[in-house]
PDB file of C-alpha atoms and ligand atoms in Angstrom:
ATOM      1  CA  MET A   1      65.250  -5.768   8.467  1.00  0.00           C
ATOM      2  CA  LYS A   2      67.793  -8.010  10.562  1.00  0.00           C
ATOM      3  CA  TRP A   3      68.424  -6.032  13.203  1.00  0.00           C
ATOM      4  CA  PHE A   4      64.011  -6.159  13.799  1.00  0.00           C
ATOM      5  CA  ASP A   5      63.749  -9.691  13.251  1.00  0.00           C
ATOM      6  CA  ASP A   6      66.969 -10.288  15.775  1.00  0.00           C
ATOM      7  CA  PHE A   7      65.554  -8.125  18.559  1.00  0.00           C
ATOM      8  CA  PHE A   8      62.167  -9.774  18.077  1.00  0.00           C
ATOM      9  CA  GLU A   9      63.313 -13.811  18.133  1.00  0.00           C
ATOM     10  CA  ARG A  10      65.710 -12.707  21.327  1.00  0.00           C
ATOM     11  CA  ARG A  11      62.366 -11.493  23.257  1.00  0.00           C
ATOM     12  CA  SER A  12      60.460 -14.292  22.191  1.00  0.00           C
ATOM     13  CA  ARG A  13      63.054 -16.816  23.281  1.00  0.00           C
ATOM     14  CA  ARG A  14      63.497 -15.066  26.305  1.00  0.00           C
ATOM     15  CA  ALA A  15      60.032 -14.674  26.877  1.00  0.00           C
ATOM     16  CA  ALA A  16      59.192 -18.216  26.269  1.00  0.00           C
ATOM     17  CA  GLN A  17      61.895 -19.594  29.106  1.00  0.00           C
ATOM     18  CA  SER A  18      60.883 -17.636  31.800  1.00  0.00           C
ATOM     19  CA  ILE A  19      56.432 -17.417  31.014  1.00  0.00           C
ATOM     20  CA  SER A  20      55.327 -21.139  31.325  1.00  0.00           C
ATOM     21  CA  ARG A  21      52.294 -22.051  29.529  1.00  0.00           C
ATOM     22  CA  ARG A  22      50.198 -22.523  32.069  1.00  0.00           C
ATOM     23  CA  SER A  23      50.813 -19.376  33.113  1.00  0.00           C
ATOM     24  CA  ALA A  24      50.441 -17.433  30.189  1.00  0.00           C
ATOM     25  CA  ILE A  25      46.771 -18.703  29.967  1.00  0.00           C
ATOM     26  CA  ALA A  26      46.041 -17.952  33.182  1.00  0.00           C
ATOM     27  CA  GLY A  27      46.731 -14.532  32.371  1.00  0.00           C
ATOM     28  CA  VAL A  28      44.884 -14.125  29.112  1.00  0.00           C
ATOM     29  CA  GLY A  29      41.794 -15.757  31.618  1.00  0.00           C
ATOM     30  CA  LYS A  30      41.958 -12.720  33.926  1.00  0.00           C
ATOM     31  CA  LEU A  31      42.086 -10.296  31.566  1.00  0.00           C
ATOM     32  CA  LEU A  32      39.146 -11.681  29.952  1.00  0.00           C
ATOM     33  CA  VAL A  33      37.004 -11.872  33.396  1.00  0.00           C
ATOM     34  CA  GLY A  34      38.629  -8.546  34.671  1.00  0.00           C
ATOM     35  CA  THR A  35      37.409  -6.791  31.452  1.00  0.00           C
ATOM     36  CA  ALA A  36      33.945  -8.654  31.850  1.00  0.00           C
ATOM     37  CA  PHE A  37      34.075  -6.510  35.525  1.00  0.00           C
ATOM     38  CA  LEU A  38      34.833  -3.371  34.259  1.00  0.00           C
ATOM     39  CA  LEU A  39      33.190  -2.343  31.009  1.00  0.00           C
ATOM     40  CA  PRO A  40      29.608  -1.942  32.477  1.00  0.00           C
ATOM     41  CA  VAL A  41      30.986   0.395  35.022  1.00  0.00           C
ATOM     42  CA  LEU A  42      32.962   2.528  32.378  1.00  0.00           C
ATOM     43  CA  PRO A  43      31.361   6.336  31.920  1.00  0.00           C
ATOM     44  CA  PHE A  44      29.686   5.659  28.669  1.00  0.00           C
ATOM     45  CA  ASP A  45      27.785   8.857  27.017  1.00  0.00           C
ATOM     46  CA  ARG A  46      24.206   8.309  28.064  1.00  0.00           C
ATOM     47  CA  ILE A  47      22.928  12.227  27.343  1.00  0.00           C
ATOM     48  CA  GLY A  48      21.280  11.127  23.697  1.00  0.00           C
ATOM     49  CA  LYS A  49      19.284   8.533  25.299  1.00  0.00           C
ATOM     50  CA  ALA A  50      18.233  10.861  28.831  1.00  0.00           C
ATOM     51  CA  THR A  51      17.152  13.968  26.756  1.00  0.00           C
ATOM     52  CA  ALA A  52      14.993  11.528  23.791  1.00  0.00           C
ATOM     53  CA  ALA A  53      13.836   9.894  27.935  1.00  0.00           C
ATOM     54  CA  GLY A  54      12.977  13.615  29.125  1.00  0.00           C
ATOM     55  CA  LYS A  55      11.041  14.725  26.288  1.00  0.00           C
ATOM     56  CA  ASP A  56       7.425  13.281  26.256  1.00  0.00           C
ATOM     57  CA  LYS A  57       6.504  13.215  22.468  1.00  0.00           C
ATOM     58  CA  ARG A  58       3.036  12.497  23.206  1.00  0.00           C
ATOM     59  CA  ASN A  59       2.950  15.786  24.289  1.00  0.00           C
ATOM     60  CA  ASP A  60       4.784  17.222  20.981  1.00  0.00           C
ATOM     61  CA  ASP A  61       2.123  18.149  18.704  1.00  0.00           C
ATOM     62  CA  THR A  62       5.306  18.590  16.080  1.00  0.00           C
ATOM     63  CA  ALA A  63       6.063  14.323  16.318  1.00  0.00           C
ATOM     64  CA  CYS A  64       4.055  11.494  15.282  1.00  0.00           C
ATOM     65  CA  GLU A  65       3.471  10.425  18.405  1.00  0.00           C
ATOM     66  CA  TYR A  66       1.181  13.917  19.816  1.00  0.00           C
ATOM     67  CA  TRP A  67      -1.402  11.719  21.369  1.00  0.00           C
ATOM     68  CA  ARG A  68      -4.014  13.345  18.765  1.00  0.00           C
ATOM     69  CA  TYR A  69      -1.887  11.789  15.507  1.00  0.00           C
ATOM     70  CA  CYS A  70      -3.624   8.382  16.975  1.00  0.00           C
ATOM     71  CA  ALA A  71      -5.408   8.102  13.373  1.00  0.00           C
ATOM     72  CA  LEU A  72      -3.372  10.525  10.957  1.00  0.00           C
ATOM     73  CA  ASP A  73      -1.995   9.649   8.089  1.00  0.00           C
ATOM     74  CA  GLY A  74      -0.259  12.293   6.060  1.00  0.00           C
ATOM     75  CA  PHE A  75       1.606  16.063   6.642  1.00  0.00           C
ATOM     76  CA  LEU A  76       1.706  17.131   9.716  1.00  0.00           C
ATOM     77  CA  CYS A  77       0.296  21.124   9.628  1.00  0.00           C
ATOM     78  CA  THR A  78       2.477  21.809  12.843  1.00  0.00           C
ATOM     79  CA  CYS A  79       5.363  21.588  10.353  1.00  0.00           C
ATOM     80  CA  CYS A  80       4.438  23.118   7.251  1.00  0.00           C
ATOM     81  CA  GLY A  81       3.506  26.997   9.250  1.00  0.00           C
ATOM     82  CA  GLY A  82      -0.028  26.002  10.316  1.00  0.00           C
ATOM     83  CA  SER A  83      -0.777  24.629  14.045  1.00  0.00           C
ATOM     84  CA  VAL A  84      -2.518  21.658  15.079  1.00  0.00           C
ATOM     85  CA  SER A  85      -5.524  22.657  14.428  1.00  0.00           C
ATOM     86  CA  ALA A  86      -4.996  25.412  11.895  1.00  0.00           C
ATOM     87  CA  CYS A  87      -4.997  25.784   8.043  1.00  0.00           C
ATOM     88  CA  PRO A  88      -0.853  27.315   6.957  1.00  0.00           C
ATOM     89  CA  PRO A  89      -2.064  30.758   5.071  1.00  0.00           C
ATOM     90  CA  GLY A  90      -2.661  30.751   1.904  1.00  0.00           C
ATOM     91  CA  THR A  91      -4.671  26.804   1.814  1.00  0.00           C
ATOM     92  CA  GLU A  92      -8.474  26.105   2.779  1.00  0.00           C
ATOM     93  CA  VAL A  93      -9.332  23.674   4.763  1.00  0.00           C
ATOM     94  CA  SER A  94     -10.980  20.029   3.502  1.00  0.00           C
ATOM     95  CA  LYS A  95     -14.928  20.086   3.476  1.00  0.00           C
ATOM     96  CA  VAL A  96     -15.357  16.300   4.483  1.00  0.00           C
ATOM     97  CA  THR A  97     -12.604  14.712   6.084  1.00  0.00           C
ATOM     98  CA  TRP A  98     -12.242  11.298   8.461  1.00  0.00           C
ATOM     99  CA  VAL A  99     -12.847  11.122  12.484  1.00  0.00           C
ATOM    100  CA  GLY A 100     -10.927   9.200  14.661  1.00  0.00           C
ATOM    101  CA  THR A 101     -10.551   8.994  18.607  1.00  0.00           C
ATOM    102  CA  CYS A 102      -7.309   9.136  20.784  1.00  0.00           C
ATOM    103  CA  HIS A 103      -7.044   8.679  23.802  1.00  0.00           C
ATOM    104  CA  ASN A 104      -5.123  11.393  25.980  1.00  0.00           C
ATOM    105  CA  PRO A 105      -2.371  10.052  28.575  1.00  0.00           C
ATOM    106  CA  TYR A 106      -2.797  13.740  30.517  1.00  0.00           C
ATOM    107  CA  ASP A 107      -6.481  13.586  31.253  1.00  0.00           C
ATOM    108  CA  GLY A 108      -7.146   9.896  30.871  1.00  0.00           C
ATOM    109  CA  LYS A 109     -10.265  10.687  28.692  1.00  0.00           C
ATOM    110  CA  SER A 110     -10.902  10.057  24.391  1.00  0.00           C
ATOM    111  CA  TYR A 111     -11.514  12.669  22.346  1.00  0.00           C
ATOM    112  CA  LEU A 112     -13.068  12.707  18.608  1.00  0.00           C
ATOM    113  CA  ILE A 113     -10.198  14.369  16.404  1.00  0.00           C
ATOM    114  CA  SER A 114     -11.051  15.325  13.049  1.00  0.00           C
ATOM    115  CA  TYR A 115      -8.270  15.098  10.755  1.00  0.00           C
ATOM    116  CA  ASN A 116      -9.234  17.610   7.990  1.00  0.00           C
ATOM    117  CA  ASP A 117      -6.250  18.393   5.218  1.00  0.00           C
ATOM    118  CA  CYS A 118      -5.541  21.728   3.913  1.00  0.00           C
ATOM    119  CA  CYS A 119      -5.723  22.250   0.177  1.00  0.00           C
ATOM    120  CA  GLY A 120      -4.342  24.512  -2.186  1.00  0.00           C
ATOM    121  CA  ALA A 121      -0.363  24.454  -1.903  1.00  0.00           C
ATOM    122  CA  THR A 122       1.368  21.858  -3.301  1.00  0.00           C
ATOM    123  CA  THR A 123       2.516  18.707  -0.774  1.00  0.00           C
ATOM    124  CA  CYS A 124       4.394  19.950   2.512  1.00  0.00           C
ATOM    125  CA  ASN A 125       6.187  16.733   2.566  1.00  0.00           C
ATOM    126  CA  ARG A 126       7.575  17.945   6.214  1.00  0.00           C
ATOM    127  CA  CYS A 127       6.696  15.386   9.412  1.00  0.00           C
ATOM    128  CA  GLY A 128       4.946  12.792   7.595  1.00  0.00           C
ATOM    129  CA  CYS A 129       3.410  10.676   9.923  1.00  0.00           C
ATOM    130  CA  ASN A 130       0.854   6.888   9.575  1.00  0.00           C
ATOM    131  CA  PHE A 131      -1.219   5.869  12.935  1.00  0.00           C
ATOM    132  CA  ASN A 132      -3.720   3.947  11.846  1.00  0.00           C
ATOM    133  CA  GLU A 133      -6.193   3.601  15.227  1.00  0.00           C
ATOM    134  CA  GLY A 134      -9.149   2.656  14.664  1.00  0.00           C
ATOM    135  CA  GLU A 135      -8.694   2.923  10.660  1.00  0.00           C
ATOM    136  CA  ARG A 136     -10.417   0.517   8.349  1.00  0.00           C
ATOM    137  CA  PRO A 137     -10.246  -0.761   4.150  1.00  0.00           C
ATOM    138  CA  GLY A 138     -10.575   1.634   2.112  1.00  0.00           C
ATOM    139  CA  TYR A 139     -13.820   0.227   0.620  1.00  0.00           C
ATOM    140  CA  ARG A 140     -15.174   1.794   4.392  1.00  0.00           C
ATOM    141  CA  MET A 141     -14.899   4.764   3.141  1.00  0.00           C
ATOM    142  CA  GLY A 142     -15.462   6.908   5.831  1.00  0.00           C
ATOM    143  CA  VAL A 143     -12.972   5.082   8.350  1.00  0.00           C
ATOM    144  CA  HIS A 144     -10.323   5.192   6.146  1.00  0.00           C
ATOM    145  CA  ASN A 145      -7.610   7.731   6.439  1.00  0.00           C
ATOM    146  CA  ASP A 146      -5.964   7.116   3.334  1.00  0.00           C
ATOM    147  CA  ILE A 147      -7.952   9.896   1.621  1.00  0.00           C
ATOM    148  CA  ASN A 148      -7.095  13.233   0.007  1.00  0.00           C
ATOM    149  CA  TRP A 149      -9.871  15.038   1.833  1.00  0.00           C
ATOM    150  CA  CYS A 150      -9.415  18.273  -0.200  1.00  0.00           C
ATOM    151  CA  MET A 151     -11.194  16.348  -3.589  1.00  0.00           C
ATOM    152  CA  ALA A 152     -14.237  17.675  -1.886  1.00  0.00           C
ATOM    153  CA  ASN A 153     -13.515  21.352  -2.345  1.00  0.00           C
ATOM    154  CA  SER A 154     -14.389  22.881  -5.414  1.00  0.00           C
ATOM    155  CA  SER A 155     -11.634  25.803  -5.770  1.00  0.00           C
ATOM    156  CA  THR A 156      -8.703  23.454  -5.511  1.00  0.00           C
ATOM    157  CA  ASN A 157      -8.007  19.411  -4.200  1.00  0.00           C
ATOM    158  CA  THR A 158      -4.027  19.806  -4.020  1.00  0.00           C
ATOM    159  CA  TYR A 159      -3.436  18.101  -0.741  1.00  0.00           C
ATOM    160  CA  HIS A 160      -0.414  20.700   2.015  1.00  0.00           C
ATOM    161  CA  CYS A 161      -0.647  18.797   5.340  1.00  0.00           C
ATOM    162  CA  THR A 162      -3.429  17.859   7.919  1.00  0.00           C
ATOM    163  CA  VAL A 163      -5.126  19.116  10.889  1.00  0.00           C
ATOM    164  CA  ALA A 164      -6.319  17.209  14.303  1.00  0.00           C
ATOM    165  CA  ALA A 165      -8.972  19.111  15.689  1.00  0.00           C
ATOM    166  CA  VAL A 166     -10.815  18.135  19.213  1.00  0.00           C
ATOM    167  CA  VAL A 167     -14.304  17.738  18.144  1.00  0.00           C
ATOM    168  CA  GLY A 168     -15.711  16.165  20.898  1.00  0.00           C
ATOM    169  CA  VAL A 169     -14.950  14.056  24.484  1.00  0.00           C
ATOM    170  CA  GLU A 170     -16.627  11.100  25.877  1.00  0.00           C
ATOM    171  CA  GLU A 171     -18.778  11.521  28.780  1.00  0.00           C
ATOM    172  CA  ALA A 172     -18.474  10.448  32.142  1.00  0.00           C
ATOM    173  CA  LYS A 173     -19.900   7.027  32.684  1.00  0.00           C
ATOM    174  CA  GLY A 174     -23.146   7.498  35.193  1.00  0.00           C
TER     175      GLY A 174
HETATM  176  N1  ABN B 201      -6.017  12.418   4.417  1.00  0.00           N
HETATM  177  C1  ABN B 201      -4.240  12.606   3.985  1.00  0.00           C
HETATM  178  C2  ABN B 201      -3.814  12.294   2.441  1.00  0.00           C
HETATM  179  C3  ABN B 201      -3.632  12.684   1.877  1.00  0.00           C
HETATM  180  C4  ABN B 201      -3.446  12.786   0.242  1.00  0.00           C
HETATM  181  C5  ABN B 201      -3.396  10.984  -0.067  1.00  0.00           C
HETATM  182  C6  ABN B 201      -3.253  10.133   1.314  1.00  0.00           C
HETATM  183  C7  ABN B 201      -3.008  10.761   2.553  1.00  0.00           C
END
């Protein structure tokens, strides 16, 4: 490897003779400033961000951010074979429930939403969500959402998933 060492020694000596320390520092400075100006205009891939921004999850009933789920704690029935207001086949709707109020961003009104659990099949375990608008601690059971509402069903009290049915709308202020 002597030839390798000799080669680089010669190149280094030649560079040291022809390039002053000041011009070397100026070169490094130019490189840094150039990079700072050039980097922001390089074509970064922003497609992922655009796609996420393009889809409004507040209007997607399979997403936790769907407007009706503002006080839902559980697994979405829309991901478990049911719909936003109907239990999946083979399960039955809970006889008791927790009711929350959610704002619909598309018409500006507030709606009363009934969060019924669907009972009679093992826990779905898909699309687990936990939003707690207006929810209160467990010692106020009627306004607490972290409860298995299937407990009141006589045939089965195994929790599967939760639906969010609209049961009322705010009245226009007169
Ligand atoms: N209401 C949904 C749920 C079910 C079981 C346990 C906690 C929350």
